[in-house]
Amino acid sequence: MNGYSPKSVAVNLSLLKGFLGRNGVRFDEYFWKDLKRKRKGGRSSRAATQDEAPTVEQLRAIITHLPINTRAQALTLASSGMRIGESLKITLADIHLDEEPVRVEIRAEITKTGDARTSFLSTEAVQVLEEWLKVKDQYLKTAAGRSHLHEKKLQDERVFPWSAPVFYRAWENALRKAGFAMRDNNTKTRIHVHHPHTLRKFFRTRGGQSQVPVDAVEVLMGHEG
């Protein structure tokens, strides 16, 4: 049923199923489930996005325009495959800086799937992270000075103690300064081609180019099998 919207296809399949049933022609549920899977793999009414993972060279150019705090977060995302929301909830206790390679425990309560998992940080990500941690206390003091929630700000144990919009804004500014602020015209909001979530694509791409099995990369990213 190419050329029809998913809703129209679903309605027509339902009518067909009813018509066949009334005329004594019956298929088991496996047939209909298989047909639904094939239908979902066909044409979609949703426009395909043009987002893409930055290359290594592009990522290096972008992060040079990020301040040390969000640069550390960007490299953590790119080297671990974490989701942005997950990275904003990890604490220093979750990062084992004394191990080689540095291991990150992503607790079940902060993951999208509800399953705990382990990932790792690259040498470069660790170096920038350690530089960030040296100035984190001063960052919190400065942030507290601009807020009435002084005590809460100073006691923030998260490695990256800010909200997602803070990272989004920093990333967008860095894209513009690096000359990579291309927009995806296929989306209504015209998000950037290299939007922040493509850092997970970067991780997946790099994993696929290495000797790491695809299934292992999926596990590190927290994808359900």
XYZ file of N, CA and C in Angstrom:
675
model
N 0.826 -1.203 0.000
C 0.000 0.000 0.000
C 0.862 1.256 0.000
N 1.820 1.296 -0.896
C 2.671 2.465 -0.978
C 1.855 3.674 -1.390
N 2.176 4.822 -0.822
C 1.473 6.042 -1.148
C 0.345 6.366 -0.196
N -0.003 5.435 0.687
C -1.047 5.656 1.679
C -0.424 5.985 3.031
N -1.144 6.767 3.814
C -0.655 7.097 5.149
C -0.742 5.858 6.034
N 0.079 5.795 7.093
C 0.018 4.650 8.010
C -1.378 4.421 8.580
N -2.102 5.520 8.855
C -3.448 5.382 9.415
C -4.390 4.726 8.411
N -4.297 5.136 7.136
C -5.154 4.555 6.097
C -4.847 3.080 5.900
N -3.565 2.736 5.943
C -3.164 1.336 5.796
C -3.730 0.501 6.932
N -3.651 1.025 8.156
C -4.154 0.297 9.324
C -5.654 0.056 9.214
N -6.394 1.080 8.773
C -7.849 0.949 8.621
C -8.180 -0.093 7.560
N -7.479 -0.028 6.426
C -7.742 -0.973 5.339
C -7.417 -2.410 5.740
N -6.341 -2.592 6.493
C -5.997 -3.932 6.961
C -7.051 -4.474 7.912
N -7.590 -3.590 8.759
C -8.637 -4.002 9.691
C -9.898 -4.424 8.939
N -10.255 -3.649 7.915
C -11.427 -3.986 7.101
C -11.214 -5.305 6.365
N -9.990 -5.498 5.847
C -9.682 -6.735 5.132
C -9.777 -7.942 6.058
N -9.252 -7.782 7.271
C -9.287 -8.877 8.246
C -10.730 -9.259 8.565
N -11.587 -8.234 8.751
C -12.994 -8.495 9.040
C -13.712 -9.154 7.877
N -13.435 -8.680 6.652
C -14.072 -9.233 5.451
C -13.700 -10.700 5.268
N -12.412 -11.012 5.408
C -11.965 -12.396 5.245
C -12.577 -13.305 6.306
N -12.651 -12.793 7.543
C -13.219 -13.583 8.629
C -14.675 -13.911 8.400
N -15.442 -12.922 7.897
C -16.873 -13.146 7.646
C -17.099 -14.143 6.513
N -16.101 -14.295 5.667
C -16.233 -15.218 4.536
C -15.469 -16.525 4.754
N -15.169 -16.797 6.014
C -14.582 -18.078 6.367
C -13.104 -18.223 6.081
N -12.451 -17.134 5.723
C -11.007 -17.186 5.463
C -10.292 -16.642 6.687
N -9.554 -17.481 7.364
C -8.919 -17.062 8.609
C -7.415 -17.337 8.572
N -6.670 -16.356 9.077
C -5.227 -16.499 9.247
C -4.926 -16.398 10.739
N -3.873 -17.081 11.170
C -3.548 -16.992 12.593
C -2.934 -15.627 12.906
N -2.791 -15.333 14.203
C -2.313 -14.020 14.633
C -0.877 -13.758 14.206
N -0.099 -14.832 14.019
C 1.280 -14.634 13.582
C 1.336 -13.985 12.196
N 0.376 -14.363 11.341
C 0.307 -13.782 10.003
C 0.092 -12.276 10.088
N -0.878 -11.868 10.920
C -1.203 -10.451 11.021
C -0.081 -9.671 11.699
N 0.576 -10.270 12.699
C 1.697 -9.602 13.353
C 2.853 -9.398 12.381
N 3.099 -10.419 11.550
C 4.171 -10.320 10.563
C 3.848 -9.245 9.539
N 2.579 -9.170 9.148
C 2.150 -8.166 8.180
C 2.315 -6.763 8.747
N 1.998 -6.607 10.038
C 2.161 -5.306 10.684
C 3.619 -4.889 10.726
N 4.517 -5.843 11.009
C 5.950 -5.532 11.052
C 6.442 -5.069 9.690
N 5.988 -5.755 8.637
C 6.395 -5.376 7.285
C 5.852 -4.000 6.927
N 4.612 -3.723 7.399
C 4.014 -2.416 7.114
C 4.812 -1.303 7.760
N 5.278 -1.538 8.998
C 6.058 -0.524 9.709
C 7.402 -0.287 9.047
N 7.870 -1.292 8.332
C 9.155 -1.139 7.650
C 9.021 -0.455 6.307
N 7.782 -0.162 5.911
C 7.553 0.497 4.635
C 7.603 2.001 4.742
N 6.870 2.656 3.856
C 6.881 4.104 3.791
C 6.256 4.704 5.029
N 6.829 5.760 5.520
C 6.319 6.434 6.710
C 5.886 7.839 6.354
N 4.867 8.320 7.054
C 4.409 9.684 6.816
C 5.340 10.694 7.453
N 6.239 10.218 8.320
C 7.164 11.116 9.001
C 8.399 11.333 8.132
N 8.788 12.571 7.940
C 9.954 12.876 7.119
C 11.220 12.374 7.792
N 12.100 11.792 6.976
C 13.367 11.299 7.520
C 14.251 12.472 7.907
N 14.880 12.376 9.059
C 15.763 13.454 9.495
C 17.106 13.333 8.800
N 17.795 14.454 8.702
C 19.096 14.493 8.058
C 20.216 14.614 9.082
N 19.928 14.335 10.349
C 20.980 14.475 11.349
C 22.069 13.435 11.114
N 23.276 13.775 11.508
C 24.393 12.858 11.306
C 25.441 13.072 12.381
N 26.180 12.031 12.665
C 27.238 12.121 13.669
C 28.372 12.987 13.135
N 28.938 13.845 13.972
C 30.103 14.608 13.526
C 31.287 13.680 13.314
N 32.177 14.049 12.415
C 33.417 13.296 12.260
C 34.341 13.636 13.424
N 35.432 12.904 13.553
C 36.400 13.196 14.609
C 36.918 14.620 14.462
N 37.215 15.015 13.228
C 37.733 16.364 12.983
C 36.694 17.424 13.328
N 35.443 17.182 12.963
C 34.376 18.139 13.279
C 34.176 18.256 14.782
N 34.182 17.111 15.468
C 33.991 17.137 16.920
C 35.115 17.910 17.600
N 36.341 17.704 17.147
C 37.468 18.435 17.739
C 37.303 19.940 17.535
N 36.834 20.318 16.351
C 36.633 21.742 16.066
C 35.517 22.323 16.930
N 34.455 21.556 17.120
C 33.310 22.033 17.910
C 33.679 22.212 19.373
N 34.358 21.218 19.956
C 34.623 21.276 21.402
C 35.636 22.355 21.773
N 36.414 22.825 20.804
C 37.343 23.919 21.126
C 36.589 25.198 21.478
N 35.331 25.270 21.059
C 34.514 26.457 21.342
C 33.590 26.258 22.544
N 33.741 25.137 23.239
C 32.957 24.891 24.454
C 33.778 25.256 25.681
N 33.152 25.841 26.697
C 33.865 26.065 27.965
C 34.191 24.723 28.599
N 35.091 24.714 29.553
C 35.599 23.466 30.118
C 34.499 22.578 30.687
N 33.450 23.163 31.265
C 32.399 22.341 31.880
C 31.610 21.531 30.848
N 31.111 22.204 29.807
C 30.333 21.483 28.796
C 31.235 20.726 27.818
N 32.503 21.116 27.722
C 33.440 20.330 26.914
C 33.638 18.953 27.548
N 33.754 18.945 28.877
C 33.897 17.665 29.585
C 32.655 16.804 29.395
N 31.485 17.429 29.430
C 30.250 16.668 29.239
C 30.161 16.119 27.819
N 30.499 16.934 26.825
C 30.430 16.497 25.429
C 31.337 15.300 25.175
N 32.556 15.347 25.702
C 33.484 14.235 25.500
C 33.058 12.995 26.280
N 32.432 13.210 27.430
C 31.891 12.079 28.189
C 30.791 11.389 27.392
N 29.919 12.181 26.784
C 28.847 11.627 25.966
C 29.402 10.882 24.757
N 30.363 11.495 24.078
C 30.908 10.919 22.851
C 31.677 9.631 23.095
N 32.308 9.514 24.259
C 33.144 8.334 24.504
C 32.433 7.229 25.283
N 31.289 7.548 25.877
C 30.582 6.545 26.689
C 29.268 6.073 26.080
N 28.680 6.871 25.174
C 27.385 6.519 24.607
C 26.220 6.833 25.519
N 26.476 7.553 26.596
C 25.399 7.924 27.524
C 24.402 8.875 26.871
N 23.182 8.830 27.353
C 22.195 9.835 26.980
C 22.479 11.107 27.770
N 22.048 12.243 27.244
C 22.296 13.518 27.913
C 21.684 13.513 29.307
N 20.448 13.029 29.426
C 19.790 12.988 30.731
C 20.533 12.134 31.735
N 21.127 11.050 31.271
C 21.898 10.183 32.159
C 23.161 10.884 32.640
N 23.819 11.586 31.720
C 25.066 12.268 32.094
C 24.831 13.356 33.129
N 23.628 13.920 33.134
C 23.307 14.995 34.074
C 22.959 14.469 35.465
N 22.960 13.144 35.624
C 22.614 12.558 36.924
C 23.745 11.743 37.540
N 24.828 11.550 36.814
C 25.931 10.774 37.386
C 26.687 11.612 38.415
N 27.229 10.937 39.423
C 28.046 11.590 40.448
C 29.477 11.072 40.324
N 30.374 11.700 41.067
C 31.772 11.279 41.011
C 31.937 9.838 41.489
N 31.039 9.394 42.379
C 31.094 8.012 42.867
C 30.813 7.003 41.757
N 30.176 7.454 40.681
C 29.863 6.567 39.559
C 31.039 6.415 38.595
N 32.032 7.299 38.723
C 33.164 7.294 37.792
C 34.413 6.800 38.508
N 34.985 5.729 38.021
C 36.145 5.111 38.670
C 37.425 5.597 37.987
N 37.897 6.761 38.433
C 39.061 7.384 37.818
C 40.355 6.627 38.088
N 40.335 5.731 39.060
C 41.540 4.969 39.398
C 41.693 3.710 38.549
N 40.752 3.462 37.655
C 40.822 2.269 36.817
C 41.284 2.620 35.404
N 41.764 1.619 34.688
C 42.212 1.801 33.311
C 41.635 0.682 32.441
N 40.735 0.992 31.502
C 40.202 2.325 31.245
C 39.239 2.772 32.339
N 39.002 4.070 32.399
C 38.105 4.613 33.417
C 36.681 4.101 33.166
N 36.109 3.531 34.200
C 34.785 2.908 34.106
C 33.720 3.827 34.685
N 32.563 3.850 34.022
C 31.419 4.635 34.489
C 30.262 3.692 34.779
N 29.755 3.751 35.992
C 28.570 2.973 36.354
C 27.339 3.847 36.134
N 26.472 3.411 35.256
C 25.247 4.159 34.977
C 24.117 3.438 35.712
N 23.716 4.018 36.833
C 22.783 3.356 37.745
C 21.398 3.154 37.119
N 20.734 2.085 37.548
C 19.422 1.739 36.995
C 18.420 2.877 37.144
N 18.492 3.586 38.271
C 17.490 4.625 38.529
C 17.642 5.860 37.646
N 18.744 5.965 36.916
C 18.918 7.143 36.059
C 18.861 6.795 34.574
N 18.693 5.512 34.253
C 18.666 5.130 32.838
C 17.255 5.172 32.277
N 17.160 5.307 30.976
C 15.867 5.351 30.308
C 15.160 4.005 30.383
N 15.949 2.921 30.307
C 15.371 1.577 30.294
C 15.119 1.010 31.683
N 15.720 1.637 32.712
C 15.596 1.117 34.065
C 16.585 0.011 34.370
N 17.517 -0.210 33.458
C 18.554 -1.230 33.653
C 19.911 -0.560 33.851
N 20.645 -1.014 34.851
C 21.992 -0.488 35.077
C 22.923 -1.000 33.983
N 23.949 -0.225 33.693
C 24.939 -0.689 32.727
C 26.285 -0.022 33.016
N 27.298 -0.471 32.340
C 28.645 0.058 32.508
C 29.162 0.560 31.173
N 29.882 1.680 31.208
C 30.536 2.166 30.000
C 31.921 2.663 30.392
N 32.639 3.231 29.428
C 34.016 3.634 29.681
C 34.302 4.990 29.043
N 35.342 5.663 29.537
C 35.727 6.972 29.021
C 37.066 6.885 28.302
N 37.189 7.658 27.241
C 38.448 7.714 26.512
C 39.478 8.500 27.314
N 40.734 8.368 26.947
C 41.810 9.093 27.631
C 41.592 10.596 27.541
N 41.199 11.069 26.364
C 40.959 12.502 26.180
C 39.801 12.980 27.047
N 38.731 12.200 27.105
C 37.581 12.579 27.928
C 37.973 12.662 29.394
N 38.788 11.733 29.853
C 39.235 11.729 31.252
C 40.085 12.956 31.552
N 40.975 13.301 30.644
C 41.845 14.462 30.848
C 41.032 15.743 30.997
N 40.056 15.929 30.117
C 39.223 17.137 30.182
C 38.321 17.085 31.409
N 37.802 15.909 31.743
C 36.962 15.759 32.930
C 37.734 16.141 34.190
N 38.972 15.707 34.292
C 39.782 16.023 35.472
C 40.058 17.520 35.562
N 40.249 18.163 34.413
C 40.435 19.618 34.408
C 39.165 20.311 34.893
N 38.013 19.805 34.471
C 36.739 20.374 34.900
C 36.541 20.203 36.401
N 36.851 19.041 36.915
C 36.649 18.774 38.341
C 37.502 19.680 39.226
N 38.626 20.142 38.705
C 39.489 21.051 39.469
C 38.811 22.393 39.721
N 37.934 22.789 38.816
C 37.300 24.111 38.930
C 35.804 24.011 39.233
N 35.305 22.800 39.458
C 33.872 22.615 39.682
C 33.386 23.376 40.911
N 34.127 23.321 42.012
C 33.704 24.007 43.238
C 33.567 25.506 43.009
N 34.495 26.068 42.263
C 34.423 27.498 41.977
C 33.225 27.802 41.091
N 32.932 26.910 40.165
C 31.759 27.064 39.308
C 30.491 27.101 40.154
N 30.396 26.185 41.136
C 29.219 26.124 41.997
C 29.085 27.375 42.852
N 30.212 27.891 43.333
C 30.174 29.117 44.134
C 29.682 30.289 43.303
N 30.167 30.363 42.070
C 29.728 31.439 41.176
C 28.250 31.302 40.853
N 27.809 30.063 40.592
C 26.397 29.820 40.294
C 25.527 30.134 41.497
N 26.017 29.798 42.701
C 25.262 30.078 43.927
C 25.114 31.572 44.142
N 26.120 32.319 43.751
C 26.065 33.772 43.914
C 25.005 34.420 43.053
N 24.599 33.702 42.001
C 23.564 34.237 41.111
C 22.190 33.660 41.428
N 22.107 32.836 42.481
C 20.849 32.172 42.818
C 20.538 32.329 44.296
N 19.247 32.256 44.644
C 18.843 32.306 46.048
C 18.957 30.924 46.693
N 19.216 29.891 45.873
C 19.334 28.527 46.400
C 20.802 28.211 46.685
N 21.427 29.033 47.525
C 22.867 28.924 47.762
C 23.273 27.543 48.262
N 22.613 27.052 49.306
C 23.020 25.792 49.917
C 22.874 24.629 48.942
N 21.758 24.624 48.211
C 21.516 23.541 47.263
C 22.574 23.537 46.169
N 22.911 24.714 45.682
C 23.911 24.818 44.621
C 25.255 24.281 45.078
N 25.684 24.664 46.263
C 27.003 24.281 46.758
C 27.094 22.801 47.094
N 25.971 22.152 47.336
C 25.977 20.742 47.720
C 25.667 19.801 46.552
N 25.653 20.325 45.344
C 25.323 19.506 44.175
C 26.447 18.510 43.897
N 26.163 17.224 44.064
C 27.178 16.186 43.904
C 27.287 15.664 42.475
N 26.435 16.139 41.599
C 26.496 15.672 40.217
C 27.795 16.127 39.553
N 28.293 15.329 38.648
C 29.507 15.698 37.924
C 29.238 16.899 37.027
N 28.056 16.918 36.436
C 27.661 18.027 35.563
C 26.416 18.692 36.153
N 26.601 19.633 37.079
C 25.484 20.202 37.850
C 24.740 21.339 37.147
N 24.069 21.011 36.057
C 23.234 21.996 35.366
C 22.127 21.245 34.638
N 21.264 21.973 33.964
C 20.139 21.353 33.262
C 20.488 21.135 31.795
N 19.682 20.335 31.119
C 19.923 20.036 29.709
C 19.971 21.288 28.832
N 19.056 22.276 29.023
C 19.120 23.473 28.185
C 20.459 24.204 28.247
N 21.140 24.133 29.389
C 22.458 24.772 29.502
C 23.423 24.128 28.513
N 23.398 22.808 28.450
C 24.281 22.113 27.504
C 23.859 22.393 26.068
N 22.547 22.389 25.805
C 22.060 22.644 24.450
C 22.523 24.008 23.947
N 22.409 25.024 24.795
C 22.808 26.376 24.383
C 24.304 26.445 24.104
N 25.091 25.835 24.978
C 26.546 25.847 24.793
C 26.918 25.128 23.503
N 26.269 24.012 23.242
C 26.552 23.237 22.033
C 26.177 24.026 20.781
N 25.022 24.685 20.814
C 24.580 25.476 19.664
C 25.549 26.620 19.379
N 26.009 27.288 20.422
C 26.981 28.369 20.246
C 28.279 27.843 19.648
N 28.716 26.674 20.125
C 29.954 26.079 19.617
C 29.805 25.673 18.152
N 28.643 25.140 17.791
C 28.388 24.781 16.394
C 28.513 26.003 15.499
N 27.915 27.094 15.929
C 27.938 28.319 15.131
C 29.364 28.849 14.965
N 30.118 28.867 16.059
C 31.488 29.379 16.009
C 32.409 28.491 15.179
N 32.118 27.183 15.177
C 32.949 26.246 14.415
C 32.536 26.169 12.945
N 31.407 26.801 12.616
C 30.942 26.798 11.236
C 30.156 25.563 10.840
N 29.573 24.888 11.825
C 28.812 23.665 11.548
C 27.347 23.788 11.963
N 26.796 24.973 11.935
C 25.416 25.176 12.389
C 24.415 24.960 11.256
N 24.588 23.863 10.508
C 23.651 23.550 9.438
C 22.335 23.072 10.037
N 21.231 23.428 9.382
C 19.908 23.032 9.870
C 19.341 21.879 9.051
N 18.567 21.046 9.714
C 17.877 19.939 9.061
C 16.522 20.456 8.591
N 16.378 20.676 7.287
C 15.144 21.244 6.750
C 13.988 20.250 6.716
N 14.258 18.977 7.008
C 13.194 17.969 7.004
C 12.382 17.951 8.290
N 12.845 18.669 9.308
C 12.127 18.692 10.581
C 11.403 20.017 10.743
N 10.254 19.974 11.406
C 9.466 21.191 11.593
C 10.225 22.240 12.392
N 10.997 21.774 13.370
C 11.744 22.711 14.215
C 13.086 23.072 13.612
N 13.466 22.405 12.513
C 14.735 22.656 11.831
C 15.893 22.610 12.819
N 16.025 21.490 13.480
C 17.123 21.305 14.421
C 18.436 21.210 13.658
N 19.541 21.370 14.384
C 20.838 21.291 13.739
C 21.134 19.863 13.277
N 21.838 19.750 12.160
C 22.246 18.440 11.656
C 23.095 17.721 12.703
N 23.990 18.476 13.342
C 24.835 17.911 14.400
C 24.286 18.312 15.776
N 23.021 18.002 16.035
C 22.436 18.356 17.327
C 23.075 17.514 18.432
N 22.916 17.891 19.698
C 23.625 17.210 20.792
C 23.444 15.697 20.844
N 22.263 15.213 20.463
C 22.017 13.775 20.557
C 22.823 12.975 19.527
N 23.412 13.664 18.535
C 24.236 12.939 17.566
C 25.567 12.509 18.176
N 25.847 12.932 19.398
C 27.049 12.439 20.073
C 26.916 10.945 20.362
N 25.692 10.472 20.555
C 25.469 9.028 20.711
C 25.693 8.316 19.374
N 25.311 8.992 18.290
C 25.585 8.437 16.965
C 27.092 8.361 16.726
N 27.799 9.382 17.208
C 29.257 9.393 17.080
C 29.841 8.169 17.783
N 29.377 7.917 18.996
C 29.851 6.763 19.764
C 29.554 5.462 19.023
N 28.353 5.366 18.485
C 27.955 4.140 17.785
C 28.787 3.932 16.526
N 29.023 5.027 15.797
C 29.819 4.950 14.573
C 31.248 4.530 14.868
N 31.835 5.154 15.895
C 33.215 4.822 16.263
C 33.324 3.376 16.741
N 32.305 2.936 17.470
C 32.313 1.554 17.933
C 32.236 0.576 16.778
N 31.425 0.941 15.763
C 31.295 0.084 14.596
C 32.559 0.011 13.765
N 33.378 1.078 13.834
C 34.622 1.106 13.068
C 35.758 0.385 13.785
N 35.561 0.100 15.059
C 36.597 -0.571 15.840
C 36.353 -2.075 15.843
N 37.037 -2.771 16.721
C 36.871 -4.220 16.825
C 35.752 -4.610 17.791
N 35.043 -3.612 18.319
C 33.968 -3.892 19.275
C 32.749 -4.436 18.531
N 32.227 -5.596 18.903
C 31.040 -6.151 18.244
C 29.853 -5.194 18.357
N 29.006 -5.200 17.330
C 27.848 -4.305 17.311
C 26.964 -4.524 18.531
N 26.751 -5.774 18.924
C 25.910 -6.069 20.085
C 26.476 -5.435 21.349
N 27.808 -5.426 21.465
C 28.444 -4.830 22.641
C 28.242 -3.322 22.653
N 28.328 -2.701 21.480
C 28.099 -1.253 21.380
C 26.678 -0.921 21.806
N 25.711 -1.743 21.363
C 24.310 -1.518 21.718
C 24.109 -1.614 23.229
N 24.778 -2.566 23.860
C 24.671 -2.717 25.318
C 25.246 -1.503 26.018
N 26.400 -1.026 25.564
C 27.030 0.145 26.177
C 26.146 1.379 26.048
N 25.362 1.438 24.971
C 24.475 2.575 24.747
C 23.165 2.446 25.512
N 22.901 1.255 26.049
C 21.663 1.063 26.793
C 20.473 0.758 25.924
N 20.718 0.203 24.726
C 19.617 -0.206 23.857
C 19.115 -1.574 24.282
N 17.802 -1.730 24.278
C 17.210 -3.021 24.624
C 17.313 -3.954 23.439
N 17.654 -5.219 23.732
C 17.797 -6.194 22.657
C 16.464 -6.700 22.152
